[in-house]
CSV table of C-alpha atoms in Angstrom, one decimal:
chain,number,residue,atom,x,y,z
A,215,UNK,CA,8.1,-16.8,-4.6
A,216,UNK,CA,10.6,-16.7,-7.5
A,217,UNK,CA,10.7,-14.5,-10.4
A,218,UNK,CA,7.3,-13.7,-11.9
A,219,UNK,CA,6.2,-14.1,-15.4
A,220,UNK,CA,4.3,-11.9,-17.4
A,221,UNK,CA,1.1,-13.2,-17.0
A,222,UNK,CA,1.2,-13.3,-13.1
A,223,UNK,CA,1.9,-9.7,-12.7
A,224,UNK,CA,-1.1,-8.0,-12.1
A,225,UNK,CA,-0.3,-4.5,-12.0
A,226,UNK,CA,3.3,-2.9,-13.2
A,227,UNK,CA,4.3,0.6,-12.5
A,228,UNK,CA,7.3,2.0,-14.1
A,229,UNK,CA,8.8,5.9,-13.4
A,230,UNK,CA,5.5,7.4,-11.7
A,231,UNK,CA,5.9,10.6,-10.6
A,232,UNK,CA,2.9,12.6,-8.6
A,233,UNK,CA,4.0,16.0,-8.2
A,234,UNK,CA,2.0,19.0,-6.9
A,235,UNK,CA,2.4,22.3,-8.6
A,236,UNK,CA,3.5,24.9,-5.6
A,237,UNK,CA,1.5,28.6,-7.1
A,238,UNK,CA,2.6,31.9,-5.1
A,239,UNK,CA,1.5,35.2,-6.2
A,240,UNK,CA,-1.9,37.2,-7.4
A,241,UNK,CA,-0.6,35.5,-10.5
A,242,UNK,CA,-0.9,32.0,-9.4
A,243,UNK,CA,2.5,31.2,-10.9
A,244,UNK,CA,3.8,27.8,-10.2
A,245,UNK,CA,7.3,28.1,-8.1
A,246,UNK,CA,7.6,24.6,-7.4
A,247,UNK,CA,6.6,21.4,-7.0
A,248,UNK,CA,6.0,19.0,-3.8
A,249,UNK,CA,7.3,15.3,-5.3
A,250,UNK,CA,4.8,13.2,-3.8
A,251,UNK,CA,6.3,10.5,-5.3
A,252,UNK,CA,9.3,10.3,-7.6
A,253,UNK,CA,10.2,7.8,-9.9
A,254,UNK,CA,8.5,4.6,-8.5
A,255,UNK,CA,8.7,1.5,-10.0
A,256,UNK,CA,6.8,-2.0,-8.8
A,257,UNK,CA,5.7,-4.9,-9.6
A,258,UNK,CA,2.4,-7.0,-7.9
A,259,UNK,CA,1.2,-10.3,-8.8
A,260,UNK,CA,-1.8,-12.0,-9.4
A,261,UNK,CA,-2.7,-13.2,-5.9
A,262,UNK,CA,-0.4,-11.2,-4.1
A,263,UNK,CA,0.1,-8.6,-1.3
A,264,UNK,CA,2.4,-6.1,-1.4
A,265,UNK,CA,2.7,-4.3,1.6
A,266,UNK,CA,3.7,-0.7,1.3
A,267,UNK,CA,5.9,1.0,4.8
A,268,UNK,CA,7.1,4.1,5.8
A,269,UNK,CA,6.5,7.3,7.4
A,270,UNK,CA,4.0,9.6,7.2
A,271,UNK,CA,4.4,11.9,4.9
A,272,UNK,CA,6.7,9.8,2.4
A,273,UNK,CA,4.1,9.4,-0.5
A,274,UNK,CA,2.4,5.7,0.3
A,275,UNK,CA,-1.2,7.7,0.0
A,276,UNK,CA,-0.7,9.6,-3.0
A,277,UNK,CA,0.8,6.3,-4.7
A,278,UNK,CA,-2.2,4.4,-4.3
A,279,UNK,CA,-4.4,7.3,-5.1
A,280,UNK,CA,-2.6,8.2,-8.4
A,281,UNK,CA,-3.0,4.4,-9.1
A,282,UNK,CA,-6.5,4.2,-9.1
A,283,UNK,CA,-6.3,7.4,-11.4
A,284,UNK,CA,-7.7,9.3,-8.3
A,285,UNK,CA,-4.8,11.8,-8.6
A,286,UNK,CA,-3.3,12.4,-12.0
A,287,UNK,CA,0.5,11.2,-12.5
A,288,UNK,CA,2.9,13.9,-13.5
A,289,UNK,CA,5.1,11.0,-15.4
A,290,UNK,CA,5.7,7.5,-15.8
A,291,UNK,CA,3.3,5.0,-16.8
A,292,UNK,CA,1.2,1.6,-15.1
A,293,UNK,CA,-0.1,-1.3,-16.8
A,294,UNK,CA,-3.2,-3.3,-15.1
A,295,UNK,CA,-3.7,-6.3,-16.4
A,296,UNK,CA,-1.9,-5.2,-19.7
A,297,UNK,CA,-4.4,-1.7,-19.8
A,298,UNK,CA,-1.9,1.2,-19.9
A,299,UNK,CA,-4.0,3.3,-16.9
A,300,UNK,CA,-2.3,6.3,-17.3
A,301,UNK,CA,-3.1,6.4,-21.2
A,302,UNK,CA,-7.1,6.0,-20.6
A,303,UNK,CA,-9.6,8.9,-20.5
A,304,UNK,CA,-12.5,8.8,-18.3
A,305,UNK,CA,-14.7,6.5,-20.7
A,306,UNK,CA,-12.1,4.0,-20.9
A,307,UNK,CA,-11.1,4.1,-17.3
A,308,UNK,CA,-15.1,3.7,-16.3
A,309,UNK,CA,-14.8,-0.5,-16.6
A,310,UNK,CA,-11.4,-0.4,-15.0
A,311,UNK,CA,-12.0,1.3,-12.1
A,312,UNK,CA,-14.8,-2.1,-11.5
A,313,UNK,CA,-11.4,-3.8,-11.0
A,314,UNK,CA,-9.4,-1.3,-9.0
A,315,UNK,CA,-11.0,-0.6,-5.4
A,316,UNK,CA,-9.8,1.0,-2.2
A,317,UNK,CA,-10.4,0.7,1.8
A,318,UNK,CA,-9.7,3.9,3.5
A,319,UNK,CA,-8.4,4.9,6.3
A,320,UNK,CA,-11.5,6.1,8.3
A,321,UNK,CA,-14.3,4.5,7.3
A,322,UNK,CA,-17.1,6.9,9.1
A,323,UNK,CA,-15.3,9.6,7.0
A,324,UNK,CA,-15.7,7.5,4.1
A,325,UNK,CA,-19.0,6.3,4.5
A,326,UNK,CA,-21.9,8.5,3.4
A,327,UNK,CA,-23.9,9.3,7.0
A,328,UNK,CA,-27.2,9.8,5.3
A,329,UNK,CA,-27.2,6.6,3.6
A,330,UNK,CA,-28.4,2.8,5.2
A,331,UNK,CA,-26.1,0.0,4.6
A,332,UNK,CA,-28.2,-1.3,1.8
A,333,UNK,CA,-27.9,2.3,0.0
A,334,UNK,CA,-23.9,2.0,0.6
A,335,UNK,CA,-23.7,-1.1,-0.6
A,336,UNK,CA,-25.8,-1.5,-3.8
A,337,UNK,CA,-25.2,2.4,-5.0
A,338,UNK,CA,-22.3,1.3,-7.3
A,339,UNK,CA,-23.7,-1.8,-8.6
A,340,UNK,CA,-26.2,0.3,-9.8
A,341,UNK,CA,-24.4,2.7,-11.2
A,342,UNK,CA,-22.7,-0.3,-13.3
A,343,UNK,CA,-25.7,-2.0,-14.1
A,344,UNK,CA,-24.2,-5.1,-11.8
A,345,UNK,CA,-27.6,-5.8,-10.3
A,346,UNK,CA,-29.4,-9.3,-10.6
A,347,UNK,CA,-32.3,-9.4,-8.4
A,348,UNK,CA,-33.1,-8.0,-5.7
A,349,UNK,CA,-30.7,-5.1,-3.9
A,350,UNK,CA,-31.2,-6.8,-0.5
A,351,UNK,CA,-30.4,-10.2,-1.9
A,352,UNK,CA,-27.0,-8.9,-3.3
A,353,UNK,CA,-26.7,-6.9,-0.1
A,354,UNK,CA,-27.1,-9.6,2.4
A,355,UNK,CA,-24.2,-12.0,0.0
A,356,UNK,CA,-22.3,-9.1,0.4
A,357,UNK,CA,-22.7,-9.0,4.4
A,358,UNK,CA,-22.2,-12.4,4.7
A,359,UNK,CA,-19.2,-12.0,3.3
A,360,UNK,CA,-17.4,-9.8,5.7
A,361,UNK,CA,-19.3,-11.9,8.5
A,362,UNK,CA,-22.2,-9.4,9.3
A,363,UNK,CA,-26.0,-10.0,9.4
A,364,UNK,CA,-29.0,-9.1,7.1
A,365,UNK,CA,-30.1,-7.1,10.5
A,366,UNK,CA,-27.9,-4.1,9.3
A,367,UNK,CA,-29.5,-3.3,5.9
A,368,UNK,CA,-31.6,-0.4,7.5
A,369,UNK,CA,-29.2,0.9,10.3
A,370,UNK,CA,-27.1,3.8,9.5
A,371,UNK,CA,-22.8,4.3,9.8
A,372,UNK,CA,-22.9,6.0,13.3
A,373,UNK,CA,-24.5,2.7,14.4
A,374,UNK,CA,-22.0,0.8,14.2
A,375,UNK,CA,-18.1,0.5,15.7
A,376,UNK,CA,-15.2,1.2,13.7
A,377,UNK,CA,-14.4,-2.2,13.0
A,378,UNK,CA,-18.0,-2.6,12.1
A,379,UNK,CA,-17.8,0.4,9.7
A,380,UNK,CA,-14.8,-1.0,8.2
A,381,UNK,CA,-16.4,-4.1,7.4
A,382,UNK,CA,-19.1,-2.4,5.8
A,383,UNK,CA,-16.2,-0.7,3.6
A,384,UNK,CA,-14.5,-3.6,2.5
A,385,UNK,CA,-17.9,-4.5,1.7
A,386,UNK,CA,-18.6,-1.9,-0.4
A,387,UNK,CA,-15.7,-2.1,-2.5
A,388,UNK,CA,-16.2,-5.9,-2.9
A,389,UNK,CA,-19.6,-5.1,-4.4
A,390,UNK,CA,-18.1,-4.2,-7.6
A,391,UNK,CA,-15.6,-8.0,-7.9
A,392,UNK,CA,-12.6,-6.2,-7.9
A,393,UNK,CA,-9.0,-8.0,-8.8
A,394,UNK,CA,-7.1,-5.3,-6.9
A,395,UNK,CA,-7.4,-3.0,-3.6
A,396,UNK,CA,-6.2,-0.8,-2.5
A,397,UNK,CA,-5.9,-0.7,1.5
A,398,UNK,CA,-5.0,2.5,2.6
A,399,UNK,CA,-4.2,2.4,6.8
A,400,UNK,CA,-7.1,0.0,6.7
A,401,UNK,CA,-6.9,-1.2,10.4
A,402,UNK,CA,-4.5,1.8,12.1
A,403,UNK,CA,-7.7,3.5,13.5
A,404,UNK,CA,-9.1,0.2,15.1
A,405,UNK,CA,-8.2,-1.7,18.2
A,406,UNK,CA,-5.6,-4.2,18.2
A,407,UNK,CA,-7.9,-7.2,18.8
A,408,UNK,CA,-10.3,-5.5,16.1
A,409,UNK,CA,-7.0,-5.1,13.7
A,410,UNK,CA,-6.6,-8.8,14.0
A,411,UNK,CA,-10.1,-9.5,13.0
A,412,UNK,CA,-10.0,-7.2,10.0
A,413,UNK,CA,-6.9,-8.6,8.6
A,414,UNK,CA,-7.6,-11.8,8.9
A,415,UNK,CA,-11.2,-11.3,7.0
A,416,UNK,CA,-9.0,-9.8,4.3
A,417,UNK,CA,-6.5,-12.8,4.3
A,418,UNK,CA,-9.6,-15.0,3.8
A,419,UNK,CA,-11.0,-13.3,0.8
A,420,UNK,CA,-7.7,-12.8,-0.9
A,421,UNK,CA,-7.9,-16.9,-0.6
A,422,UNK,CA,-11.5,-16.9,-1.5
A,423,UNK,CA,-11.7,-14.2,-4.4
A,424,UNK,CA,-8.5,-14.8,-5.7
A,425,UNK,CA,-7.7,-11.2,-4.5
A,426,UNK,CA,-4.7,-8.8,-4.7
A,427,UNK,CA,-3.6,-6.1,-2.6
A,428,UNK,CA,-1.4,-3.0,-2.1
A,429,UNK,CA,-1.5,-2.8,1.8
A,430,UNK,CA,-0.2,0.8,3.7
A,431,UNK,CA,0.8,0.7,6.7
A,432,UNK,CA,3.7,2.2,9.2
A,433,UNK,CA,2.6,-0.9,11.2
A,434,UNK,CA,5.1,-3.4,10.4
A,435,UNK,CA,3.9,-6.6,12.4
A,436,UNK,CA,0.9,-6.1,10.7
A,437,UNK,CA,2.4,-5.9,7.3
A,438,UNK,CA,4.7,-8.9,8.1
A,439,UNK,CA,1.6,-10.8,8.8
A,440,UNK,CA,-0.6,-10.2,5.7
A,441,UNK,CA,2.2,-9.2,3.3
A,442,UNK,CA,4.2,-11.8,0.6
A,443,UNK,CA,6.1,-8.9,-0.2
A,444,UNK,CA,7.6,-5.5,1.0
A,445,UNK,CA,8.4,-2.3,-0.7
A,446,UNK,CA,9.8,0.9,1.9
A,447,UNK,CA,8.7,4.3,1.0
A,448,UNK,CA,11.2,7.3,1.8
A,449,UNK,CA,10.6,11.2,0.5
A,450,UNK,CA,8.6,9.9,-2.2
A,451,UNK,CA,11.1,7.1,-3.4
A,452,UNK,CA,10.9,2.9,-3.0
A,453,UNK,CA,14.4,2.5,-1.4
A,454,UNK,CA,13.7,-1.5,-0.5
A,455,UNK,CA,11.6,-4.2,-1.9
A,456,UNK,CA,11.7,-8.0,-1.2
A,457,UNK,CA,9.9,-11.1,0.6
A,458,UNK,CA,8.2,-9.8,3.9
A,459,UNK,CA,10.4,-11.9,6.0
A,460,UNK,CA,13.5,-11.2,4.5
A,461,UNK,CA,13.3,-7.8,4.4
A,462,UNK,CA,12.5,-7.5,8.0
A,463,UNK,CA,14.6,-9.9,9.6
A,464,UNK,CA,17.4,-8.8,7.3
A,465,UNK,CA,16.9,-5.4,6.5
A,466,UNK,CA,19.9,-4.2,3.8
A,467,UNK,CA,18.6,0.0,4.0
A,468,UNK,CA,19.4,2.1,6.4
A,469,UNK,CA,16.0,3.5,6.6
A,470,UNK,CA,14.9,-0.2,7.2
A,471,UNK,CA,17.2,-0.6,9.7
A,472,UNK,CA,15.6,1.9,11.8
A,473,UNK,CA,12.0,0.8,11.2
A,474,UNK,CA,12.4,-2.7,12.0
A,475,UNK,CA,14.3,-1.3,15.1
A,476,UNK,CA,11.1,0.1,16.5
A,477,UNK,CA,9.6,-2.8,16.7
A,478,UNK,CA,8.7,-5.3,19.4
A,479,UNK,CA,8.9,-8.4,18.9
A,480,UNK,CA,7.8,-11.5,22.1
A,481,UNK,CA,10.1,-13.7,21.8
A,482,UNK,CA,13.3,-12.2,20.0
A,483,UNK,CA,16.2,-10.4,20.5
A,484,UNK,CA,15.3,-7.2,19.9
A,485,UNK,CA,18.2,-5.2,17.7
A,486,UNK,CA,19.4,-1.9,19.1
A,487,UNK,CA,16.8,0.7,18.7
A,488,UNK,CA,17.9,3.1,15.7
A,489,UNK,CA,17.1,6.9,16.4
A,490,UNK,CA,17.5,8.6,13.4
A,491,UNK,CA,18.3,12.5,13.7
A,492,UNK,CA,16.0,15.2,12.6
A,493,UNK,CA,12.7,15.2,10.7
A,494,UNK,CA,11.4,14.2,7.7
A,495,UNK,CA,12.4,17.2,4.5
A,496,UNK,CA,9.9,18.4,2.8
A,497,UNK,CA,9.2,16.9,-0.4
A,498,UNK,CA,9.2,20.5,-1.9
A,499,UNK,CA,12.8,20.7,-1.7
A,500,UNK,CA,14.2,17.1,-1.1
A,501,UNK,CA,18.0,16.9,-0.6
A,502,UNK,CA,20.7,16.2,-3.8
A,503,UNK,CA,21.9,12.7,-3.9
A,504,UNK,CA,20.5,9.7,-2.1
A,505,UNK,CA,17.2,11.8,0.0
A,506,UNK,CA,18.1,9.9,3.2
A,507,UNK,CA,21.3,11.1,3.5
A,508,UNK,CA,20.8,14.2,5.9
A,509,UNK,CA,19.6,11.7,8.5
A,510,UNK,CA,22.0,8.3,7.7
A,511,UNK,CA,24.3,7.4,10.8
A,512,UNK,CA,26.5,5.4,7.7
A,513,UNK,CA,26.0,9.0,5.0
A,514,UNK,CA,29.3,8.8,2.9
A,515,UNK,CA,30.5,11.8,0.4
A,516,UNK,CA,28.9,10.1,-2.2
A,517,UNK,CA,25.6,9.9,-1.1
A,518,UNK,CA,25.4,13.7,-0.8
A,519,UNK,CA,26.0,13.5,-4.4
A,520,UNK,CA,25.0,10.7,-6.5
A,521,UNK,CA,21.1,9.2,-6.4
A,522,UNK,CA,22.1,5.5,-5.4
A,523,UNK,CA,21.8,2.5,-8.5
A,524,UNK,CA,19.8,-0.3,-8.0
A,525,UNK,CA,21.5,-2.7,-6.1
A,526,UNK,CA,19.5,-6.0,-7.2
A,527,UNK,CA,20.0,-9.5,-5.7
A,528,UNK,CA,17.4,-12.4,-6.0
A,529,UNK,CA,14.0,-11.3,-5.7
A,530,UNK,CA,15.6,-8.3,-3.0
A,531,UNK,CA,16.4,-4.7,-4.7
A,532,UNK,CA,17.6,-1.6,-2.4
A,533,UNK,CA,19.0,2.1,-3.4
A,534,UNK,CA,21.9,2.0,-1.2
A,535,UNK,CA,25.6,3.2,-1.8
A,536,UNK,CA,26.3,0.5,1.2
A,537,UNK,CA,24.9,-1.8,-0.5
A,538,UNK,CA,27.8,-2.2,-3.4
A,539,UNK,CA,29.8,-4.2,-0.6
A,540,UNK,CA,30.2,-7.5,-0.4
A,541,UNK,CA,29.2,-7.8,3.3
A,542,UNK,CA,25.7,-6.4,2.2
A,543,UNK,CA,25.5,-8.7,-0.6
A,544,UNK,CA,26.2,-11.6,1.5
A,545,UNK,CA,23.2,-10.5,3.8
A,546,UNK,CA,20.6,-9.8,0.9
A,547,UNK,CA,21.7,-13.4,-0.7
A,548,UNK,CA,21.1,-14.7,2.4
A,549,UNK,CA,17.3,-13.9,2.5
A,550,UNK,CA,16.3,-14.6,-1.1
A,551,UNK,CA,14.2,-17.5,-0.6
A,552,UNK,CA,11.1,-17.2,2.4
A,553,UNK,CA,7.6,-18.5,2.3
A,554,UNK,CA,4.6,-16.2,2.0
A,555,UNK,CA,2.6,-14.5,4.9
A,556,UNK,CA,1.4,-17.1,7.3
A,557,UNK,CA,-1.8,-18.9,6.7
A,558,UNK,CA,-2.5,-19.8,10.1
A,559,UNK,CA,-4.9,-17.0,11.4
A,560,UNK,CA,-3.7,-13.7,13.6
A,561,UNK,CA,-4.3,-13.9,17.4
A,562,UNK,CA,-6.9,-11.5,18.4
């Protein structure tokens, strides 16, 4: 895609930190902290999808949360649309938050079960004062939108399937004309063939509405599909970022490297599955130096040590001590330049 511009960068993050105070005692004093996520910085465009990997646990969640200002940042700052977020009180943040939506991951959860479609769908618009007209006219646009009939206004959440539900929620946060969502593990409690439909209704109103999204997912066929970009989550830190294709067909990370591993793929050779030893630590007391060390099959001395640079090349940036070489150099010039997701529509 090129290096981006000023005005087509939507939303910048530089340096967020979301850490959770750790209190012990009758005193409540604070001990520690759990580094949700620690010292993020990314970039999305105007347009653009930037899907979010990794595992869970790593921080993806809290990110988008503290984004939408529904977790307060410890440090760092984000600018939407040139707005500094983290700078607003809740006045100023009231008209923003029009333009920043999410989709969660369970939509019955998320849904209010006493409430009919039409009551789901028109409460924030009138809360806004967005309402012209009726609340069933703007409810059925809506509908139609996400390819559902005006037949559902009445019926209630536990009516419907999940992909139905979910529809309804993408619904609902379209009901405000966002520029950005938020898709937290959108489709990862649906079917597969109901994933595909969901996806590809998002794909179409990112065309449609001129759309942008920050899309979480440990699913990375899915992610490859909808994504023009990639940014890998580890203990609370972006190790990767680059073109979707790039960045899976050529991972430079380690941590990459064994996601991508995990994954079928009909028709290719399938690399040699990665295992990576022992679990996930605790964001509460990450390990000094690069945080993936304790599990790396390449870990040198230094990476027990030393928090890895940014390694930039093209449009590709990794945290890697590896990545100095000229070998991985080679391999990230190699996958600068790749179209954007496909347009052509996701088999169901």
């Amino acid at each position: 895609m090129g290096e981006a511009t000023a005005n087509e960068i939507l939303l910048r993050i530089e340096g967020m930190r979301t850490w959770f105070p750790i209190k012990r005692g009758v005193l409540a004093r604070t001990v520690g902290h759990v580094k949700a996520v620690d010292d993020v910085s990314l970039e999305i465009r105007r347009g653009e999808t930037l899907g979010l990997v990794g595992e869970s646990g790593c921080g993806k969640t809290t990110l988008g949360r503290t984004l939408l200002r529904l977790e307060e940042p410890t440090a760092g700052s984000a600018w939407f649309d040139g707005n500094e977020l983290f700078a607003l009180d809740e006045r100023q943040m009231r008209p923003l938050r029009r333009r920043l939506q999410m989709v969660f991951q369970d939509p019955y959860a998320s849904l209010n079960p006493r409430m009919t479609v039409l009551d789901i769908l028109t409460e924030a618009m009138a809360f806004h004062r967005l309402l012209r007209g009726s609340r069933e006219e703007a409810a059925v646009q809506l509908l139609g939108e996400v390819g559902m009939d005006a037949g559902t206004l009445h019926r209630y959440p536990h009516e419907f399937s999940g992909g139905q539900r979910q529809r309804i929620s993408i619904a609902r946060a379209l009901s405000l004309s966002p520029e950005f969502l938020v898709c937290d593990e959108a489709v990862s409690a649906l079917d597969v063939s109901v994933q595909a439909q969901v996806i590809n209704l998002l794909m179409d109103l990112r065309e449609a509405r001129g759309l942008s999204y920050l899309f979480i997912s440990h699913d990375l066929s899915v992610v490859r599909h909808i994504s023009h970009r990639v940014a890998v989550m580890y203990l609370g830190r972006i190790v990767e970022t680059g073109p979707a294709e790039a960045v899976i067909d050529q991972p430079l990370h380690p941590y990459t490297q064994a996601l991508v591993s995990a994954i079928p793929t009909p028709g290719r050779e399938r690399p040699k599955r990665i295992v990576l030893s022992g679990e996930l630590p605790s964001p509460a007391n990450p390990p000094a130096g690069c945080p993936f060390h304790t599990r790396c099959p390449e870990a040198m001395e230094v990476c027990r040590k030393q928090f890895p640079a940014l390694h930039r090349q093209g449009e590709r940036t990794v945290h890697c001590h590896l990545c100095l070489s000229s070998q991985a150099s080679s391999v990230a010039t190699a996958g600068n330049s790749v179209p954007g997701p496909a347009k052509n529509v996701m088999k169901t």
